[in-house]
Coordinates of C-alpha atoms and ligand atoms in Angstrom, one line a residue:
M24 CA 92.2 96.4 121.7
T25 CA 91.5 98.7 118.7
E26 CA 90.1 95.8 116.9
K27 CA 87.8 94.8 119.8
I28 CA 86.5 98.4 120.0
Q29 CA 85.9 98.4 116.3
H30 CA 83.7 95.2 116.5
A31 CA 81.9 96.2 119.6
L32 CA 78.2 96.3 119.8
S33 CA 78.3 100.0 120.3
E34 CA 79.7 100.6 116.7
S35 CA 76.6 99.3 115.3
K36 CA 74.0 101.9 114.7
T37 CA 71.1 99.6 115.1
A38 CA 72.4 98.3 118.3
R39 CA 72.9 101.6 119.8
W40 CA 69.6 102.9 119.0
I41 CA 67.8 99.7 120.3
A42 CA 69.7 100.3 123.5
L43 CA 68.4 103.8 123.5
I44 CA 64.9 102.7 122.9
L45 CA 65.1 100.2 125.9
I46 CA 66.4 102.6 128.4
S47 CA 64.2 105.6 127.2
S48 CA 61.1 103.6 127.5
T49 CA 61.7 103.1 131.2
M50 CA 62.1 106.8 131.4
F51 CA 58.6 107.4 129.6
F52 CA 57.1 105.2 132.3
A53 CA 59.1 106.9 135.2
Y54 CA 57.9 110.4 134.3
F55 CA 54.5 109.2 133.7
F56 CA 54.4 108.0 137.3
V57 CA 56.1 111.1 138.6
D58 CA 52.9 113.3 137.7
V59 CA 50.3 110.6 137.9
L60 CA 48.5 112.5 140.7
A61 CA 49.1 116.0 139.3
P62 CA 45.9 116.3 137.2
L63 CA 43.6 114.7 140.2
Q64 CA 44.2 117.5 142.9
E65 CA 40.5 118.3 143.1
L66 CA 39.4 114.6 143.4
L67 CA 41.9 113.9 146.1
E68 CA 40.5 116.9 148.1
K69 CA 37.3 115.0 148.3
S70 CA 36.3 111.6 150.0
P71 CA 37.9 109.3 150.8
T72 CA 41.3 110.9 150.8
F73 CA 40.6 114.5 151.9
W74 CA 44.0 115.8 151.1
K75 CA 44.1 119.7 151.3
P76 CA 46.0 121.6 148.8
E77 CA 49.0 121.9 151.2
V78 CA 49.0 118.1 151.8
F79 CA 48.9 117.6 148.0
G80 CA 51.8 120.0 147.5
M81 CA 53.8 118.3 150.4
I82 CA 53.4 115.0 148.5
G83 CA 54.8 116.5 145.3
G84 CA 57.9 117.8 147.2
G85 CA 58.2 114.4 148.8
E86 CA 59.8 113.0 145.7
F87 CA 63.0 114.9 146.5
V88 CA 63.2 114.5 150.3
L89 CA 65.3 111.5 150.6
N90 CA 67.5 112.4 147.6
V91 CA 68.3 115.8 149.3
V92 CA 68.1 115.2 153.0
A93 CA 69.5 111.7 153.0
G94 CA 72.0 112.4 150.2
M95 CA 70.6 109.5 148.4
L96 CA 71.4 111.1 145.0
I97 CA 75.1 111.3 145.8
I98 CA 75.0 107.8 147.3
S99 CA 73.3 106.8 144.0
G100 CA 76.1 108.2 142.0
I101 CA 78.8 106.5 144.0
I102 CA 76.8 103.2 143.6
L103 CA 76.8 103.7 140.0
D104 CA 80.4 104.3 139.6
K105 CA 81.3 101.4 142.1
M106 CA 78.9 98.8 141.1
G107 CA 78.3 99.7 137.4
I108 CA 75.3 100.3 135.1
R109 CA 73.5 97.0 135.2
F110 CA 73.5 96.7 139.0
T111 CA 72.3 100.4 139.3
L112 CA 69.6 100.0 136.5
I113 CA 68.1 97.0 138.4
T114 CA 68.3 98.7 141.7
A115 CA 66.8 101.8 140.4
G116 CA 64.0 99.9 138.8
L117 CA 63.1 97.9 141.8
T118 CA 63.2 101.1 144.1
M119 CA 60.6 102.8 141.7
V120 CA 58.3 99.6 141.7
L121 CA 58.7 99.4 145.5
G122 CA 58.0 103.2 146.0
A123 CA 55.1 103.2 143.6
S124 CA 53.5 100.0 145.2
L125 CA 53.5 101.8 148.6
K126 CA 51.8 104.9 146.9
Y127 CA 49.2 102.8 145.4
Y128 CA 48.6 101.0 148.5
A129 CA 48.1 104.2 150.5
L130 CA 45.3 105.0 148.2
T131 CA 43.4 101.7 148.4
E132 CA 40.3 100.9 150.5
G133 CA 42.3 97.9 152.1
F134 CA 44.7 100.2 153.7
T135 CA 42.2 102.3 155.7
Q136 CA 41.1 99.2 157.7
T137 CA 44.7 98.4 158.8
A138 CA 46.6 99.0 162.0
L139 CA 49.2 100.9 160.1
A140 CA 46.5 103.4 158.9
S141 CA 45.4 103.8 162.6
F142 CA 48.9 104.5 163.7
L143 CA 49.7 106.8 160.9
G144 CA 46.5 108.8 161.5
S145 CA 47.2 109.0 165.3
F146 CA 49.8 111.9 165.0
I147 CA 49.8 115.2 162.9
S148 CA 46.2 115.0 162.3
G149 CA 46.1 117.5 159.6
I150 CA 48.0 115.1 157.4
P151 CA 45.7 112.0 156.7
A152 CA 47.3 108.6 157.1
S153 CA 47.0 107.9 153.4
A154 CA 48.9 111.0 152.7
K155 CA 51.9 110.1 155.0
L156 CA 52.1 106.6 153.4
A157 CA 51.9 107.9 150.0
M158 CA 54.5 110.5 150.7
A159 CA 57.0 107.8 152.1
G160 CA 56.5 105.8 148.8
F161 CA 56.9 108.6 146.6
A162 CA 60.1 109.5 148.5
I163 CA 61.3 106.0 147.9
F164 CA 60.1 106.2 144.1
G165 CA 62.1 109.5 144.0
V166 CA 65.3 107.7 144.8
G167 CA 64.7 105.2 142.1
V168 CA 63.7 107.8 139.5
E169 CA 66.7 109.9 140.0
M170 CA 69.0 106.9 140.2
A171 CA 67.6 105.9 137.0
G172 CA 68.1 109.3 135.5
I173 CA 71.8 109.5 136.3
T174 CA 72.4 105.8 135.1
V175 CA 70.5 106.4 131.9
S176 CA 72.8 109.6 131.3
K177 CA 76.1 107.6 131.9
T178 CA 74.6 104.6 129.7
I179 CA 74.1 107.0 126.8
V180 CA 77.6 108.4 127.3
K181 CA 78.9 104.7 127.2
W182 CA 77.1 104.1 123.8
F183 CA 77.2 107.3 122.1
K184 CA 80.4 109.1 123.1
G185 CA 82.1 110.4 120.1
K186 CA 79.0 109.8 118.0
E187 CA 75.5 111.1 118.3
M188 CA 75.6 111.8 122.1
A189 CA 73.7 115.1 122.3
M190 CA 71.0 113.8 120.0
A191 CA 70.6 110.6 121.8
M192 CA 70.3 112.4 125.1
G193 CA 67.8 114.8 123.5
L194 CA 65.8 111.7 122.2
E195 CA 65.6 110.4 125.7
M196 CA 64.5 113.5 127.2
A197 CA 61.8 113.7 124.5
V198 CA 60.6 110.4 125.3
A199 CA 60.5 111.1 129.0
R200 CA 58.5 114.4 128.2
L201 CA 56.0 112.4 126.3
G202 CA 55.3 110.4 129.3
V203 CA 54.5 113.7 130.9
F204 CA 52.1 114.6 128.2
A205 CA 50.6 111.2 128.3
V206 CA 49.9 111.3 132.1
F207 CA 48.1 114.6 131.8
Q208 CA 45.8 113.0 129.0
L209 CA 45.4 109.7 130.7
S210 CA 45.5 110.0 134.4
P211 CA 42.0 111.8 134.4
V212 CA 40.5 109.0 132.2
F213 CA 41.8 106.2 134.4
A214 CA 40.5 108.1 137.5
E215 CA 37.0 108.3 135.9
M216 CA 37.1 104.5 135.9
G217 CA 37.9 103.9 139.4
G218 CA 39.3 107.0 141.3
P219 CA 42.8 108.1 141.9
S220 CA 44.0 104.7 143.0
K221 CA 43.1 103.4 139.6
S222 CA 45.5 106.0 137.9
V223 CA 48.2 105.2 140.2
L224 CA 47.7 101.3 139.6
M225 CA 48.0 102.1 135.9
G226 CA 51.1 104.0 136.6
L227 CA 52.5 101.0 138.7
I228 CA 51.7 98.4 136.0
F229 CA 53.5 100.8 133.5
L230 CA 56.5 101.0 135.8
C231 CA 56.6 97.1 135.8
I232 CA 56.9 97.2 132.1
G233 CA 59.6 99.9 132.5
F234 CA 61.4 97.6 134.9
M235 CA 61.4 94.9 132.0
T236 CA 62.9 97.1 129.4
F237 CA 65.7 98.1 131.9
F238 CA 66.3 94.4 132.5
I239 CA 66.3 93.5 128.8
Y240 CA 68.9 96.2 128.3
T241 CA 71.1 94.7 130.9
F242 CA 71.8 91.8 128.5
M243 CA 73.0 94.3 125.7
D244 CA 75.1 96.0 128.2
R245 CA 76.7 92.6 129.4
K246 CA 77.4 91.7 125.8
L247 CA 79.1 95.1 125.0
D248 CA 81.4 94.8 128.2
K249 CA 82.2 91.3 127.1
Q250 CA 83.0 92.4 123.7
L251 CA 85.3 95.2 124.9
G252 CA 86.9 92.7 127.4
E253 CA 89.8 94.2 129.1
A254 CA 89.2 97.5 127.1
A255 CA 86.2 98.0 129.4
Q256 CA 87.9 97.0 132.5
L257 CA 89.4 99.8 134.5
E258 CA 92.9 99.9 135.8
P259 CA 93.2 99.9 139.6
E260 CA 94.3 103.6 139.3
D261 CA 91.2 104.3 137.1
E262 CA 88.6 103.1 139.7
F263 CA 86.4 105.4 141.6
H264 CA 87.6 106.6 145.0
L265 CA 85.5 108.4 147.6
S266 CA 88.0 111.2 147.4
D267 CA 87.0 111.9 143.9
L268 CA 83.9 113.7 145.4
G269 CA 86.5 116.4 146.5
K270 CA 87.6 116.4 143.0
I271 CA 84.1 117.0 141.7
F272 CA 83.2 119.7 144.3
T273 CA 86.2 121.8 143.4
N274 CA 86.1 121.6 139.7
P275 CA 85.2 125.0 138.5
G276 CA 83.3 123.7 135.3
F277 CA 81.2 121.4 137.7
L278 CA 80.4 124.0 140.1
T279 CA 79.3 126.4 137.3
I280 CA 77.1 123.8 135.5
A281 CA 75.5 122.6 138.7
G282 CA 74.7 126.2 139.5
L283 CA 73.2 126.9 136.1
C284 CA 71.4 123.6 136.4
V285 CA 69.5 124.4 139.8
L286 CA 68.7 128.0 138.6
F287 CA 67.3 126.9 135.3
Y288 CA 65.4 123.9 136.4
S289 CA 64.0 125.9 139.3
A290 CA 62.3 128.1 136.9
I291 CA 60.9 125.4 134.8
F292 CA 59.7 122.1 136.9
P293 CA 58.2 124.4 140.0
F294 CA 56.8 126.6 137.4
Q295 CA 55.0 123.7 135.7
K296 CA 53.1 122.9 138.9
F297 CA 51.7 126.6 139.1
A298 CA 51.5 127.3 135.3
T299 CA 47.8 126.1 134.9
N300 CA 46.4 128.2 137.6
M301 CA 48.5 131.2 136.3
L302 CA 47.3 130.9 132.8
S303 CA 43.7 130.3 133.9
S304 CA 43.8 133.4 136.3
K305 CA 45.5 135.7 133.6
L306 CA 43.3 134.5 130.6
D307 CA 40.1 134.1 132.7
I308 CA 39.6 130.7 131.3
S309 CA 38.8 127.3 133.1
L310 CA 41.5 125.2 134.7
K311 CA 40.8 122.4 132.1
E312 CA 41.4 124.8 129.1
A313 CA 44.4 126.2 130.7
S314 CA 45.9 122.7 131.3
A315 CA 45.2 121.8 127.7
Y316 CA 47.1 124.8 126.5
F317 CA 50.1 124.0 128.9
S318 CA 50.2 120.1 128.1
Y319 CA 51.7 121.1 124.9
F320 CA 54.8 122.6 126.6
P321 CA 56.5 119.4 127.7
I322 CA 55.7 117.8 124.3
G323 CA 56.9 120.8 122.3
A324 CA 60.2 121.1 124.3
G325 CA 60.7 117.4 124.1
L326 CA 60.2 117.2 120.2
L327 CA 62.7 120.0 119.7
T328 CA 65.3 118.9 122.2
P329 CA 66.7 115.9 119.7
F330 CA 67.1 118.5 116.9
I331 CA 69.1 120.8 119.2
G332 CA 71.2 117.8 120.2
W333 CA 71.7 116.9 116.6
F334 CA 73.1 120.4 115.9
L335 CA 75.3 120.3 118.9
D336 CA 76.7 117.0 117.9
K337 CA 77.6 118.5 114.4
K338 CA 78.5 122.2 115.2
G339 CA 79.1 122.4 118.9
K340 CA 78.4 125.7 120.7
G341 CA 77.2 124.0 123.7
A342 CA 78.1 126.8 126.2
S343 CA 76.6 129.6 124.1
V344 CA 73.4 127.5 123.7
M345 CA 73.0 127.4 127.3
L346 CA 73.3 131.1 127.4
Y347 CA 70.7 131.7 124.7
G348 CA 68.4 129.4 126.7
A349 CA 68.7 131.2 129.8
M350 CA 67.9 134.5 127.9
L351 CA 64.8 133.1 126.5
L352 CA 63.8 131.9 130.0
V353 CA 64.1 135.4 131.4
V354 CA 62.1 136.8 128.4
S355 CA 59.2 134.3 128.9
H356 CA 58.9 134.9 132.6
L357 CA 59.2 138.6 132.2
I358 CA 56.3 138.5 129.8
F359 CA 54.2 136.4 132.2
A360 CA 55.1 138.7 135.0
L361 CA 54.8 142.3 133.3
V362 CA 52.1 142.0 130.6
P363 CA 48.9 143.2 132.4
A364 CA 46.0 140.9 132.3
E365 CA 44.0 143.5 130.2
S366 CA 46.5 143.0 127.3
F367 CA 47.3 139.4 128.0
N368 CA 45.5 137.1 125.5
T369 CA 45.6 133.6 124.0
A370 CA 48.2 134.5 121.3
I371 CA 50.5 136.2 123.8
A372 CA 50.2 133.1 126.1
L373 CA 51.0 130.5 123.4
I374 CA 53.9 132.6 122.1
T375 CA 55.3 132.9 125.4
I376 CA 54.8 129.1 126.1
V377 CA 56.7 128.6 122.7
I378 CA 59.6 130.8 123.9
L379 CA 59.7 128.9 127.3
G380 CA 59.6 125.5 125.4
V381 CA 62.5 126.6 123.1
A382 CA 64.5 127.6 126.3
F383 CA 63.5 124.2 127.8
S384 CA 65.0 122.4 124.7
L385 CA 68.2 124.5 124.4
V386 CA 69.6 124.3 128.0
P387 CA 68.9 120.4 128.7
A388 CA 70.1 119.5 125.1
S389 CA 73.4 121.2 125.8
M390 CA 74.0 120.8 129.7
W391 CA 73.6 117.1 130.0
P392 CA 76.2 116.1 127.2
S393 CA 78.6 118.7 128.6
V394 CA 79.2 116.9 131.9
P395 CA 81.4 114.2 130.3
K396 CA 83.6 117.1 128.9
I397 CA 84.3 118.3 132.3
V398 CA 84.8 115.4 134.5
E399 CA 86.7 111.9 134.1
A400 CA 84.7 108.9 133.0
R401 CA 85.4 106.9 136.2
Y402 CA 83.5 109.5 138.4
L403 CA 81.0 110.5 135.7
G404 CA 78.1 108.7 137.6
S405 CA 79.0 110.6 140.7
A406 CA 79.1 113.8 139.0
Y407 CA 75.6 113.3 137.4
G408 CA 74.5 112.4 141.1
C409 CA 76.1 115.6 142.5
I410 CA 74.4 117.8 139.8
F411 CA 71.1 116.2 140.3
W412 CA 71.3 116.6 144.1
I413 CA 72.1 120.3 143.9
Q414 CA 69.2 120.6 141.4
N415 CA 66.9 118.5 143.8
I416 CA 67.6 121.1 146.7
G417 CA 66.1 123.7 144.3
L418 CA 63.1 121.5 143.1
M419 CA 62.2 120.9 146.7
L420 CA 62.4 124.5 148.1
V421 CA 61.4 126.6 145.2
P422 CA 57.8 125.4 145.0
M423 CA 57.5 126.3 148.7
L424 CA 59.0 129.7 148.0
I425 CA 56.6 130.2 145.0
G426 CA 53.6 129.2 147.3
W427 CA 54.5 131.5 150.0
S428 CA 55.2 134.5 147.6
L429 CA 51.8 133.7 146.0
S430 CA 50.1 134.0 149.3
A431 CA 52.0 137.0 150.5
S432 CA 51.5 139.1 147.3
N433 CA 47.8 138.3 147.3
P434 CA 46.4 138.9 150.7
G435 CA 43.0 137.4 151.4
V436 CA 42.7 135.7 148.1
S437 CA 42.9 132.1 149.3
E438 CA 40.2 132.7 151.7
Q439 CA 38.2 134.2 149.0
I440 CA 38.7 131.1 146.8
A441 CA 38.0 128.7 149.8
A442 CA 34.8 130.6 150.3
G443 CA 33.9 130.4 146.7
V444 CA 33.8 134.2 146.0
E445 CA 33.1 134.6 142.3
G446 CA 36.0 135.9 140.3
A447 CA 38.7 135.6 143.1
K448 CA 42.0 134.9 141.4
Y449 CA 45.8 135.1 142.2
N450 CA 48.0 137.7 140.6
Y451 CA 51.2 135.8 139.6
M452 CA 53.6 138.9 139.1
V453 CA 55.7 138.5 142.2
P454 CA 56.2 134.5 141.6
E455 CA 56.9 135.2 137.9
L456 CA 59.5 137.9 138.7
I457 CA 61.1 135.4 141.2
F458 CA 61.4 132.8 138.2
A459 CA 62.7 135.7 135.8
G460 CA 65.3 136.4 138.7
F461 CA 66.6 132.7 138.7
G462 CA 66.9 133.2 134.7
V463 CA 68.9 136.4 135.3
L464 CA 71.4 134.6 137.6
A465 CA 71.4 131.6 135.0
I466 CA 72.7 134.2 132.4
G467 CA 75.4 135.4 134.7
L468 CA 76.5 131.8 135.2
S469 CA 76.4 130.9 131.5
I470 CA 78.9 133.8 130.7
V471 CA 81.0 132.6 133.6
L472 CA 80.8 129.1 132.1
R473 CA 82.0 130.4 128.9
V474 CA 84.9 132.0 130.6
V475 CA 86.0 128.9 132.5
D476 CA 85.6 126.8 129.3
R477 CA 88.0 129.0 127.5
K478 CA 90.5 129.0 130.5
K479 CA 90.4 125.2 131.2
G480 CA 89.8 124.1 127.5
Y481 CA 86.9 121.6 128.4
G482 CA 85.8 122.0 124.8
L483 CA 82.2 122.9 125.5
E484 CA 81.9 124.7 122.2
L485 CA 83.2 121.9 120.2
P486 CA 81.0 119.4 118.3
N487 CA 80.4 116.1 120.2
K488 CA 80.9 114.0 117.0
K489 CA 84.5 113.2 116.0
Ligands
LIG3 C1 67.5 115.0 132.5 C2 66.7 115.8 133.2 N1 66.2 115.2 134.5 C3 66.4 115.9 135.7 O1 66.8 117.0 135.7 C4 65.8 115.2 136.8 N2 66.8 115.3 137.8 C5 64.7 115.8 137.4 C6 63.3 115.1 136.9 C7 62.2 115.8 137.7 C8 60.9 115.4 137.1 N3 59.8 115.7 138.0 C9 65.5 116.5 132.4 O2 64.4 115.7 132.5 O3 65.7 117.5 131.8

């Protein structure tokens, strides 16, 4: 058995990194598709789609609906543990392509002529038929992309456990964040060639390439399992059972990390949706300029993440790194909230974005490689699924909370903006204080995590590399 493991494909550095490149490429295309409409809000408000900002926001949240409400993320985790990595990667890839195709079809001219369009337009008239179908497609895509996310995490653990695990996870996230950067640069260019549907079509084509890289990876996965032979086969008592969900939800380490995850990411991903407008209001610059400043946030954070991962593999200190990340999160949101617009300038904005970017590298780099240390391998997929599920609840609800708080703390401003009043803009102090509040709670949970780690001996402060 030991000999088999010694000769396994995963012991070859080249093979491990090729496996990582293949699965990370899919995540690049997947994250590209997630935000493909984000830079096109203004275009979509016009003919032929006529999507109002609320409709646009609702479609953004649609990504998480099936995962949260129908519990699809928990089901995805169970599928992963029961059916294995290859089956789940293919299912996730096909689900993403199916959902993306529906979203594309919703934006085509052909769809407007169909009976389905007439039917979808016959109820809730405030939401156009195209938006309803696009939201359904995005919800299906959302199931696929989150299923892909948990499967990729489990795959990295399979190849890199005891080796460069955190660095590999950091690199995968870096590649995914490059996808976000790429879409902010390219989607407007594609839209200039043929409207939003062209951008979505390009995103769909990219996803098909991503499906191919997942597919190619499955051959490596099969080979690795074959080489490991019975070493890879679980004993009957090692198989996943539904009752393991109970073990996950009563594990104090899991509960603390899941709480930390929802609080931290609620102050990052929903913030990304409002950041351009916030910077443009506070710095009194155009949306285009503000968006250009902010596009460096995901790429900067992404580039730093593998280095933090490398440090965690060598030196450990994962739980402490999560605490420092939460602290930086609070500092940056407090600067955005409390520095008055008169004193806020480009330099302060950039420094604050850098601080937030560092937080966005520290926490993900240390959080995801910590999960295999707190749960057993046989239900690792379900544990990732459950954490993502809890996180998705926040990602679905927080944008609504922020939108509501923005309107409530700026009475009459949206009407002025709609009426084209010169100089009308939002003050983001209250939403920013809410984001900072999530950070304060995350600091509290990071401290709890260090205590739980010491008590239970998870080894979160130990290096990953043996
Ligand atoms: C690895 C981690 N991914 C997630 O947290 C996903 N559940 C959410 C992705 C949302 C994309 N709009 C990450 O990217 O840090």
